[in-house]
mmCIF file of C-alpha atoms in Angstrom:
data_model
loop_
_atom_site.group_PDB
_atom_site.id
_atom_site.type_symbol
_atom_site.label_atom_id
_atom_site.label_comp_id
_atom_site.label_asym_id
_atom_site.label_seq_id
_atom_site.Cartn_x
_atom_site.Cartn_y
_atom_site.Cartn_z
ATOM 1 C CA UNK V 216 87.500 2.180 76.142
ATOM 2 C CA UNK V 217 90.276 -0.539 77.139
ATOM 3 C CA UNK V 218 92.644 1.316 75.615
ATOM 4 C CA UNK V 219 91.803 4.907 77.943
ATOM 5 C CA UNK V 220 92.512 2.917 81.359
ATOM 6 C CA UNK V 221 96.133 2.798 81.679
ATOM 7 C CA UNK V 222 99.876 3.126 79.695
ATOM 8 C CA UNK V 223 99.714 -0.607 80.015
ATOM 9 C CA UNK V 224 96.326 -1.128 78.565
ATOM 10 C CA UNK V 225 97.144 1.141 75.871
ATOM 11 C CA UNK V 226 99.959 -0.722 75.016
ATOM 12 C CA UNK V 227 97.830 -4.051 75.234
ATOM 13 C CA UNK V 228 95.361 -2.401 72.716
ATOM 14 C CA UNK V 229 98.089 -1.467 70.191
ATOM 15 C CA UNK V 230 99.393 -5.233 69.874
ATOM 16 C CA UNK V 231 95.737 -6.667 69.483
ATOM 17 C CA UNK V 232 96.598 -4.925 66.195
ATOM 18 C CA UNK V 233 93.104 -3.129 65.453
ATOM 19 C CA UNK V 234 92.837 -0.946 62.189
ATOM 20 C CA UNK V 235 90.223 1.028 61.379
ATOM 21 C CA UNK V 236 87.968 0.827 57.891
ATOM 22 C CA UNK V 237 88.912 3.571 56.080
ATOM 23 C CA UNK V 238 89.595 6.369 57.983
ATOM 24 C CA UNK V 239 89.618 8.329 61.832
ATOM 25 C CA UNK V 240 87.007 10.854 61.381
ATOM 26 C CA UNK V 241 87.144 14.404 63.561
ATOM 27 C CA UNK V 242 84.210 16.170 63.772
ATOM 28 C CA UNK V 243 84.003 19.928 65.174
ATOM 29 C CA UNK V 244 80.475 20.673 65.664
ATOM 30 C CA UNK V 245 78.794 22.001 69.686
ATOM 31 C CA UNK V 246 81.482 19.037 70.663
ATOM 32 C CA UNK V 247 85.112 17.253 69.288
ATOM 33 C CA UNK V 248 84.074 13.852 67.924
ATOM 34 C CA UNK V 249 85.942 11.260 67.261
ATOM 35 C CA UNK V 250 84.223 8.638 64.793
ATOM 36 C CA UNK V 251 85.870 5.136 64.187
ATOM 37 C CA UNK V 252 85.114 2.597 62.085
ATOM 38 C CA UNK V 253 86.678 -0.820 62.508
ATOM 39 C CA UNK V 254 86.379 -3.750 60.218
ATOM 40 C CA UNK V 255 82.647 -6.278 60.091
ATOM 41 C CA UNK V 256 81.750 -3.712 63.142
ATOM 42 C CA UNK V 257 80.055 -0.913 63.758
ATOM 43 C CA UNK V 258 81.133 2.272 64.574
ATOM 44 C CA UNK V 259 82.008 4.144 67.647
ATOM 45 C CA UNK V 260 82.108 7.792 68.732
ATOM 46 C CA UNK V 261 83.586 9.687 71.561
ATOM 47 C CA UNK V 262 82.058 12.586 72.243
ATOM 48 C CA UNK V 263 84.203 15.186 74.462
ATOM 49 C CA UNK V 264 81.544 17.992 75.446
ATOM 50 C CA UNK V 265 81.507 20.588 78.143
ATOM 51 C CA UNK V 266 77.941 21.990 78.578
ATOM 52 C CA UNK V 267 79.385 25.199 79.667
ATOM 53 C CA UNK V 268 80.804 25.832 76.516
ATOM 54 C CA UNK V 269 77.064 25.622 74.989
ATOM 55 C CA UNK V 270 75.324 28.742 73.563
ATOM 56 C CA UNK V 271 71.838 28.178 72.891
ATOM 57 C CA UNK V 272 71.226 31.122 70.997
ATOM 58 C CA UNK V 273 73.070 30.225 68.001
ATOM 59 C CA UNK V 274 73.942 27.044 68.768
ATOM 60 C CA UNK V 275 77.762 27.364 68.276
ATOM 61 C CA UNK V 276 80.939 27.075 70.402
ATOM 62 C CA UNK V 277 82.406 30.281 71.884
ATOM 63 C CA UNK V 278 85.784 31.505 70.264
ATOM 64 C CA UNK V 279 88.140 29.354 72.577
ATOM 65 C CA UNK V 280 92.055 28.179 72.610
ATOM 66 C CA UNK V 281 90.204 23.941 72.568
ATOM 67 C CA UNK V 282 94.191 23.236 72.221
ATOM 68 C CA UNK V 283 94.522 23.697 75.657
ATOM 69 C CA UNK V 284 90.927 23.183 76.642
ATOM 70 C CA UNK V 285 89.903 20.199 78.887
ATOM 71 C CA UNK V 286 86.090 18.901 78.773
ATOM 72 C CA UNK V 287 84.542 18.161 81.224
ATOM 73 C CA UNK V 288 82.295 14.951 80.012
ATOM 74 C CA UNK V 289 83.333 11.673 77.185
ATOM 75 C CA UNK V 290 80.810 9.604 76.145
ATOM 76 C CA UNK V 291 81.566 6.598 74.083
ATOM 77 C CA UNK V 292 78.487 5.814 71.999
ATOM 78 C CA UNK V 293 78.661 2.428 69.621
ATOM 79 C CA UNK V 294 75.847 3.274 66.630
ATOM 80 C CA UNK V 295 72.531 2.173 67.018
ATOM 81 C CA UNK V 296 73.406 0.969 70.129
ATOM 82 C CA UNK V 297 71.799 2.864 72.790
ATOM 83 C CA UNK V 298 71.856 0.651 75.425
ATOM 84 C CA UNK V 299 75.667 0.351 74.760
ATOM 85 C CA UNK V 300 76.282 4.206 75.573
ATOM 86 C CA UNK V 301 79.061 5.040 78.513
ATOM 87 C CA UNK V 302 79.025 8.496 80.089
ATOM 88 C CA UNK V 303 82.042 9.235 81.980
ATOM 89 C CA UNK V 304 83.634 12.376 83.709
ATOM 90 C CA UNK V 305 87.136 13.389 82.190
ATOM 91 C CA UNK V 306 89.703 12.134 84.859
ATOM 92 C CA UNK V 307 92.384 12.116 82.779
ATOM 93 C CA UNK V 308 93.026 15.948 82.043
ATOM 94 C CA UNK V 309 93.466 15.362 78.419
ATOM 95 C CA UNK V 310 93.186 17.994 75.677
ATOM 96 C CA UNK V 311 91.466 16.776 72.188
ATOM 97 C CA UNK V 312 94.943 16.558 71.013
ATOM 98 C CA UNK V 313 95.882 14.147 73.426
ATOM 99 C CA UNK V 314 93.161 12.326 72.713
ATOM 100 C CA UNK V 315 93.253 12.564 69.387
ATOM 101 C CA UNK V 316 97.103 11.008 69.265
ATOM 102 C CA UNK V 317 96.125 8.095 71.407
ATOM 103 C CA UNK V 318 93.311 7.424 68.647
ATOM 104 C CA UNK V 319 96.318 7.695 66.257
ATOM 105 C CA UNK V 320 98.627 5.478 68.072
ATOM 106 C CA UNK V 321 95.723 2.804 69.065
ATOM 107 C CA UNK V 322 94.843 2.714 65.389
ATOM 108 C CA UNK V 323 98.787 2.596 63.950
ATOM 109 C CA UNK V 324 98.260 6.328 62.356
ATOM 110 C CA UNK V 325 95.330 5.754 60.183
ATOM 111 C CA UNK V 326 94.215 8.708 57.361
ATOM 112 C CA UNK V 327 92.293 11.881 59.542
ATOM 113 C CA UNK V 328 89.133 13.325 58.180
ATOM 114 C CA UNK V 329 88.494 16.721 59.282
ATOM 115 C CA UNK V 330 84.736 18.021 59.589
ATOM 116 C CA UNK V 331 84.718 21.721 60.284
ATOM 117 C CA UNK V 332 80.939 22.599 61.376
ATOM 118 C CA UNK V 333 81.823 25.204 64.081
ATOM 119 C CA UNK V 334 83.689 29.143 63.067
ATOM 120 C CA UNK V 335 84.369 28.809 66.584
ATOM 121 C CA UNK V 336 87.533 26.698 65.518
ATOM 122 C CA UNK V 337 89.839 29.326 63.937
ATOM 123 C CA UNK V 338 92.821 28.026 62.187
ATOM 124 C CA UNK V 339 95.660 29.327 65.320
ATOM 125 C CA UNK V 340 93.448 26.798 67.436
ATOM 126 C CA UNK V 341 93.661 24.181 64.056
ATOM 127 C CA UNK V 342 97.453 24.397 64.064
ATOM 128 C CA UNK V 343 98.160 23.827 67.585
ATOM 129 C CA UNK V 344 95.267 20.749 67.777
ATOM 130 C CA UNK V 345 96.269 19.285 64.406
ATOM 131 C CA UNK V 346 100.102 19.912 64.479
ATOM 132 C CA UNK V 347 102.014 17.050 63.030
ATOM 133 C CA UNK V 348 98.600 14.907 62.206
ATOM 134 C CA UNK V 349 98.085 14.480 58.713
ATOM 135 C CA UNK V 350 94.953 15.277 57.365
ATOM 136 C CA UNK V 351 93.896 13.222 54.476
ATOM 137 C CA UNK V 352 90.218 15.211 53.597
ATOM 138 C CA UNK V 353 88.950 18.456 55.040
ATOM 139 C CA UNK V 354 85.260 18.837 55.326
ATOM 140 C CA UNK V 355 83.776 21.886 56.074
ATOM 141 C CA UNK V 356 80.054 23.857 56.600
ATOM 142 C CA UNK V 357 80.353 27.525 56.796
ATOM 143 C CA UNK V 358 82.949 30.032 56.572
ATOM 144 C CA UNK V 359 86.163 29.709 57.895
ATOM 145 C CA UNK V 360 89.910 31.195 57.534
ATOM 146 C CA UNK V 361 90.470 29.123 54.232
ATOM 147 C CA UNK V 362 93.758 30.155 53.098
ATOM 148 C CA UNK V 363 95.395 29.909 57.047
ATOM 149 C CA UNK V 364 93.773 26.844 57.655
ATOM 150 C CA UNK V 365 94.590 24.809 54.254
ATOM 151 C CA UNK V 366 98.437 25.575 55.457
ATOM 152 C CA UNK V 367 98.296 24.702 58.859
ATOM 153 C CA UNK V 368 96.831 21.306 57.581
ATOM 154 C CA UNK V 369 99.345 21.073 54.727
ATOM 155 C CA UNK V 370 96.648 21.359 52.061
ATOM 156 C CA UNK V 371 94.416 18.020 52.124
ATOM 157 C CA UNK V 372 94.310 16.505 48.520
ATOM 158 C CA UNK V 373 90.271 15.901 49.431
ATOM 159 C CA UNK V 374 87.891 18.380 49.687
ATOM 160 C CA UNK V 375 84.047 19.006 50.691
ATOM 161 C CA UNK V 376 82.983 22.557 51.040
ATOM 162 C CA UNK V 377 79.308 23.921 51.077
ATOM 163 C CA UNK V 378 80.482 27.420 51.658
ATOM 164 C CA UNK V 379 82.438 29.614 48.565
ATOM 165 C CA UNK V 380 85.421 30.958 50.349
ATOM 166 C CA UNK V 381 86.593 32.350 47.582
ATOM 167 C CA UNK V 382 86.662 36.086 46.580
ATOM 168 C CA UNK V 383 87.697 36.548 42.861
ATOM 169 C CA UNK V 384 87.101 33.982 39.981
ATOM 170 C CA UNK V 385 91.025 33.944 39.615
ATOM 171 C CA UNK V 386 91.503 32.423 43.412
ATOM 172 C CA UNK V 387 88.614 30.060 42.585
ATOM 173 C CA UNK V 388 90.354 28.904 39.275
ATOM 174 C CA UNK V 389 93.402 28.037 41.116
ATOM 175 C CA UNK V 390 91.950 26.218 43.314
ATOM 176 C CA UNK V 391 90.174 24.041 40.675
ATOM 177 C CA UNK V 392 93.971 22.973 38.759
ATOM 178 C CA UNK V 393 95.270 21.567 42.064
ATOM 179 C CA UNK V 394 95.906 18.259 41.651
ATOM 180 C CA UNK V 395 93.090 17.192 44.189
ATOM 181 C CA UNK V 396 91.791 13.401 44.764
ATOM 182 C CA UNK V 397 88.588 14.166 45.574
ATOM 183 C CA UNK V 398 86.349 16.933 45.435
ATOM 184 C CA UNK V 399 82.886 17.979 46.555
ATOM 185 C CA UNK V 400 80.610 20.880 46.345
ATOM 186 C CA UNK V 401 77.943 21.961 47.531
ATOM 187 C CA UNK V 402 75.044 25.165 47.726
ATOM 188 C CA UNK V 403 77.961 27.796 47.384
ATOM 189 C CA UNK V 404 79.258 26.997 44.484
ATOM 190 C CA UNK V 405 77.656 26.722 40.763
ATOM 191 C CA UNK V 406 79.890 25.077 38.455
ATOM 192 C CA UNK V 407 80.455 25.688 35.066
ATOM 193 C CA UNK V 408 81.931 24.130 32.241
ATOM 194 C CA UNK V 409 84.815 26.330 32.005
ATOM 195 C CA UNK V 410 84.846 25.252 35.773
ATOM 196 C CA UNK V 411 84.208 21.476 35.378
ATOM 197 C CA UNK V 412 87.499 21.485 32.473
ATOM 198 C CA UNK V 413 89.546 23.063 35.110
ATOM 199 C CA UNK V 414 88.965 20.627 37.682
ATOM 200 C CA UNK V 415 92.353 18.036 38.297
ATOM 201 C CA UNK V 416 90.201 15.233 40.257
ATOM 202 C CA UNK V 417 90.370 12.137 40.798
ATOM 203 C CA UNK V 418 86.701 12.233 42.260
ATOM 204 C CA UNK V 419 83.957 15.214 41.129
ATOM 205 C CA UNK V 420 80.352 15.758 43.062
ATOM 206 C CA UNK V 421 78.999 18.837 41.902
ATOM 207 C CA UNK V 422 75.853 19.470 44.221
ATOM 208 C CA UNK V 423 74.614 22.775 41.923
ATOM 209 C CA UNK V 424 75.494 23.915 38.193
ATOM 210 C CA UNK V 425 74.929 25.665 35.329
ATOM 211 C CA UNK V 426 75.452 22.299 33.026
ATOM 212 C CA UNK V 427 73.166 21.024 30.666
ATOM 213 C CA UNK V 428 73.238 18.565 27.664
ATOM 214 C CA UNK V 429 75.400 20.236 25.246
ATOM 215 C CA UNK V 430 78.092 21.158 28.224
ATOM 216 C CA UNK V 431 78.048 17.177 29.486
ATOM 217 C CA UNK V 432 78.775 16.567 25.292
ATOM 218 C CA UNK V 433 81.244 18.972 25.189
ATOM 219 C CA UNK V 434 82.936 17.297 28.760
ATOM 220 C CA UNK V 435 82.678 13.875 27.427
ATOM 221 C CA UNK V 436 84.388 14.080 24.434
ATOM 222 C CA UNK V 437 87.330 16.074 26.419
ATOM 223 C CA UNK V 438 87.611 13.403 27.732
ATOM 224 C CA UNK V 439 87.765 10.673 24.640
ATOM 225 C CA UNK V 440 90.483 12.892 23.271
ATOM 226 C CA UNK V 441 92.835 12.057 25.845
ATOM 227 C CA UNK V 442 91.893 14.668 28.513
ATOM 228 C CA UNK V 443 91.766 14.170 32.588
ATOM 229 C CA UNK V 444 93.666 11.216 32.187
ATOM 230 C CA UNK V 445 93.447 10.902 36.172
ATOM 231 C CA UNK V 446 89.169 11.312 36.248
ATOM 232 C CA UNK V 447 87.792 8.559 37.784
ATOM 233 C CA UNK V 448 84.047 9.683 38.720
ATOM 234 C CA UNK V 449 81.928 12.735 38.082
ATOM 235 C CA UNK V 450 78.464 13.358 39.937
ATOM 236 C CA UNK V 451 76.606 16.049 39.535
ATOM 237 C CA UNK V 452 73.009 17.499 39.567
ATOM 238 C CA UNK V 453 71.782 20.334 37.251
ATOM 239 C CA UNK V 454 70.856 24.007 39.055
ATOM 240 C CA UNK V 455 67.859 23.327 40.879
ATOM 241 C CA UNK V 456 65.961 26.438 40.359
ATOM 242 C CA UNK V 457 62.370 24.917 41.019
ATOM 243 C CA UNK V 458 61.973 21.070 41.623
ATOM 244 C CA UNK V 459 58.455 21.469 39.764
ATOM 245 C CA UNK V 460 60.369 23.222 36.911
ATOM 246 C CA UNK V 461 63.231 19.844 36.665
ATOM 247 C CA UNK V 462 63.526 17.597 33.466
ATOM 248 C CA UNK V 463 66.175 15.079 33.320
ATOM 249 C CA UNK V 464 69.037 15.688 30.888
ATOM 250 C CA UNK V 465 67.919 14.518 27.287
ATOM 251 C CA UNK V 466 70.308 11.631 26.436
ATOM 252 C CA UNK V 467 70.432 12.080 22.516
ATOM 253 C CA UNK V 468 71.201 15.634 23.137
ATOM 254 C CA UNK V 469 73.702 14.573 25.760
ATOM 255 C CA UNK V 470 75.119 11.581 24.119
ATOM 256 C CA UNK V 471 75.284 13.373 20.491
ATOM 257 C CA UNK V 472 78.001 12.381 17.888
ATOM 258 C CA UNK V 473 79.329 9.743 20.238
ATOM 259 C CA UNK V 474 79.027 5.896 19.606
ATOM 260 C CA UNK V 475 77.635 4.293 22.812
ATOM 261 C CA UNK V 476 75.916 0.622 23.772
ATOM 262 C CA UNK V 477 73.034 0.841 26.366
ATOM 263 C CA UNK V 478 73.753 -1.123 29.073
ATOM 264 C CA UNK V 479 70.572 -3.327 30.034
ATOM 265 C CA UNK V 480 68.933 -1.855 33.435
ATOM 266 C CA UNK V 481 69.002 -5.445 34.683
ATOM 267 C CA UNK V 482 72.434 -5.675 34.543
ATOM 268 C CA UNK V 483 74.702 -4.856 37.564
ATOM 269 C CA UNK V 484 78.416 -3.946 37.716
ATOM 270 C CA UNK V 485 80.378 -3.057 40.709
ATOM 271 C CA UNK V 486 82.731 -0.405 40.014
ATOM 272 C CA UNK V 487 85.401 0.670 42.823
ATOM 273 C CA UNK V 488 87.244 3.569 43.591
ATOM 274 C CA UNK V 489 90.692 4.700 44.653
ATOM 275 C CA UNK V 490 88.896 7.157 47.193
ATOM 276 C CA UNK V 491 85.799 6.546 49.354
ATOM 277 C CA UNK V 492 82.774 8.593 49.250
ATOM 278 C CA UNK V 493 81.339 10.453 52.581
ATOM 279 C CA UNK V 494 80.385 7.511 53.671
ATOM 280 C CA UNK V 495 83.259 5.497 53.680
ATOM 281 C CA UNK V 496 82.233 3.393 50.811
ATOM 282 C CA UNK V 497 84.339 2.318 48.173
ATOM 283 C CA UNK V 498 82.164 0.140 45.995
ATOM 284 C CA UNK V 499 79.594 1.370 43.904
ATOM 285 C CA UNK V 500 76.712 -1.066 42.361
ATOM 286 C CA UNK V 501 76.290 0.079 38.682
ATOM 287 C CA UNK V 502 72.706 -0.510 36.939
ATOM 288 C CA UNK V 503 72.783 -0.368 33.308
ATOM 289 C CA UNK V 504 73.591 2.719 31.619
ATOM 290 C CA UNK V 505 75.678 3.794 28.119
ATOM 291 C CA UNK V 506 79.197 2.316 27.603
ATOM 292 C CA UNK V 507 81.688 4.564 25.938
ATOM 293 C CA UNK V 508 85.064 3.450 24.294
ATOM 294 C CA UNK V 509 88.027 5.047 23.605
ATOM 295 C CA UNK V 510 90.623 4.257 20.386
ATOM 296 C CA UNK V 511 92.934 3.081 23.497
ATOM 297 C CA UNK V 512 90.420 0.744 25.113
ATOM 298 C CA UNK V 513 89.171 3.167 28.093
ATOM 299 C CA UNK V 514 85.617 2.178 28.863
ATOM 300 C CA UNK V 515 83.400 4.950 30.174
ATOM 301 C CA UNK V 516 79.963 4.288 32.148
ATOM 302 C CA UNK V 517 77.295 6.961 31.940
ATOM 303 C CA UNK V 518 74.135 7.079 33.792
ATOM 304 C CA UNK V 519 71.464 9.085 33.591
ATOM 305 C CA UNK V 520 68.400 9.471 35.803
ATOM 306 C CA UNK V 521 64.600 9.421 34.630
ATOM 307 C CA UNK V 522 62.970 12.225 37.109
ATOM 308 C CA UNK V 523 65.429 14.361 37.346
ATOM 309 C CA UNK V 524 69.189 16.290 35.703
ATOM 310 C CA UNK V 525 71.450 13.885 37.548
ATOM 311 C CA UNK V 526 74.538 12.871 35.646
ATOM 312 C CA UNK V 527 77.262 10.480 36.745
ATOM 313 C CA UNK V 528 80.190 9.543 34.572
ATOM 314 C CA UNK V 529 82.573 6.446 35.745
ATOM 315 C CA UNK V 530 86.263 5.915 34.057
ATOM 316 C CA UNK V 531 87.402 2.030 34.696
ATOM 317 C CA UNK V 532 90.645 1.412 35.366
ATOM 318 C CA UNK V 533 92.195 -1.823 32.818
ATOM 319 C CA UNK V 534 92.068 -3.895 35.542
ATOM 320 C CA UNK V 535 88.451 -3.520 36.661
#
């Protein structure tokens, strides 16, 4: 808020030398939000809004140039701090570009995560409010102009899409051999294992799929033969067809022909990853589970759930 008085404020701001956690989060929804996240505090949002813009019929922003658009309203919201919230009327005349390079220049240029929850946003308006800003992971619920707008943002290496853009199996293929750090999907897609081989990842969540036992078996020992050298974490759930219907995978079907140890449930290990996850996090606690070796020394962690087909797979690096 400091930093949004004055030149010379800003300036002040920039020397106190704040970074943020992991990332500067911008989220189109029925507003442009700006999440940060600064170290041992919590987070803040600024909300730029105009309640003009609001259609309460379908709850989505009209079809509008925001690059040159000025809201009317900011409010600066700290989480779970309600008491903490400050409303203000825009005074400066600022577009969300200019207010998303001050964020940038405040922060010294920290990764952008994209959230695209509005059509309203088409990829013309992306270009001209993104130009020059590199975004790191592009995050996205519903359809959109997928091909336009991966260019305009110079094709983020991470991915979350609920939605299946795509309109032949051959475009969906080559999108799965791009060389991608991490990847999510969700409802729109169901993965195969055909898919799943394809994938380049350094990170795989898989919300729906057609994968059972002998498909995980057939993964796994891909991968013990020297495949997806870059994998570092798969998570994925099993088509969920009727929750009443749902077994968990069967881990001597799953686990056949391999040699494994079982990991203690007591036990905890903390494994951490090159990317964070939605959340930000980087560090994930590790309960028991079935070690896997490789003839090189790789050590592979699989876990399994009880209730349910979860499956998550975790490559350690040598030096973890």
């Amino acid at each position: 808020m400091f930093s949004l008085i004055s030149n010379r404020s800003k300036t002040l701001t920039i020397s106190a030398n704040f970074k943020p956690e992991n990332d500067l989060k911008v989220v189109y929804a029925r507003e442009l939000t700006f999440e940060l996240q600064l170290p041992n505090r919590d987070g803040i949002e600024f909300n730029l809004y105009d309640s003009s813009l609001w259609s309460w019929s379908n709850g989505h922003l009209p079809i509008v140039d925001l690059s040159n658009f000025v809201f009317s309203t900011v409010l600066a919201d700290q989480y779970r701090k309600i008491d903490e919230r400050i409303e203000y009327k825009e005074l400066k005349g600022w577009t969300a570009r200019q207010y998303l390079l001050h964020f940038l220049d405040i922060l010294h240029k920290p990764y952008v995560f994209f959230y695209y929850r509005d059509p309203g946003f088409n990829a013309d308006c992306v270009s001209r409010t993104m130009k020059g800003v590199t975004v790191k992971r592009l995050c996205t619920y519903g359809e959109f102009e997928y091909e336009k707008t991966m260019k305009v943002l110079n094709y983020p290496s991470e991915i979350c899409f609920d939605t299946n853009q795509f309109t032949s199996h051959e475009s969906l293929s080559k999108f799965y051999i791009q060389n991608l750090d991490y990847l999510e999907l969700d409802n729109g897609f169901l993965v195969t294992l055909d898919d799943l081989l394809l994938m380049n990842c350094k990170h795989i969540g898989v919300t729906f799929s057609r994968l059972r036992e002998k498909h995980l078996n057939i993964y796994l020992k891909s991968w013990l033969h020297g495949q997806k050298e870059e994998l570092e974490h798969v998570c994925l759930l099993a088509n969920r067809i009727n929750w009443e219907e749902e077994v968990p995978f069967n881990k001597e079907v799953l686990l056949k022909g391999l040699k494994y140890t079982t990991v203690p449930d007591d036990v905890e290990r903390l494994f951490y990853c090159s990317v964070p996850d939605t959340d930000g996090n980087r560090v994930v606690t590790i309960k028991g589970g079935y070690d896997i070796k490789r003839k090189d020394g790789r050590l592979v962690t699989i876990l399994l759930q009880n209730d349910w087909p979860w499956f998550e797979m975790f490559v350690w690096s040598n030096d973890q």
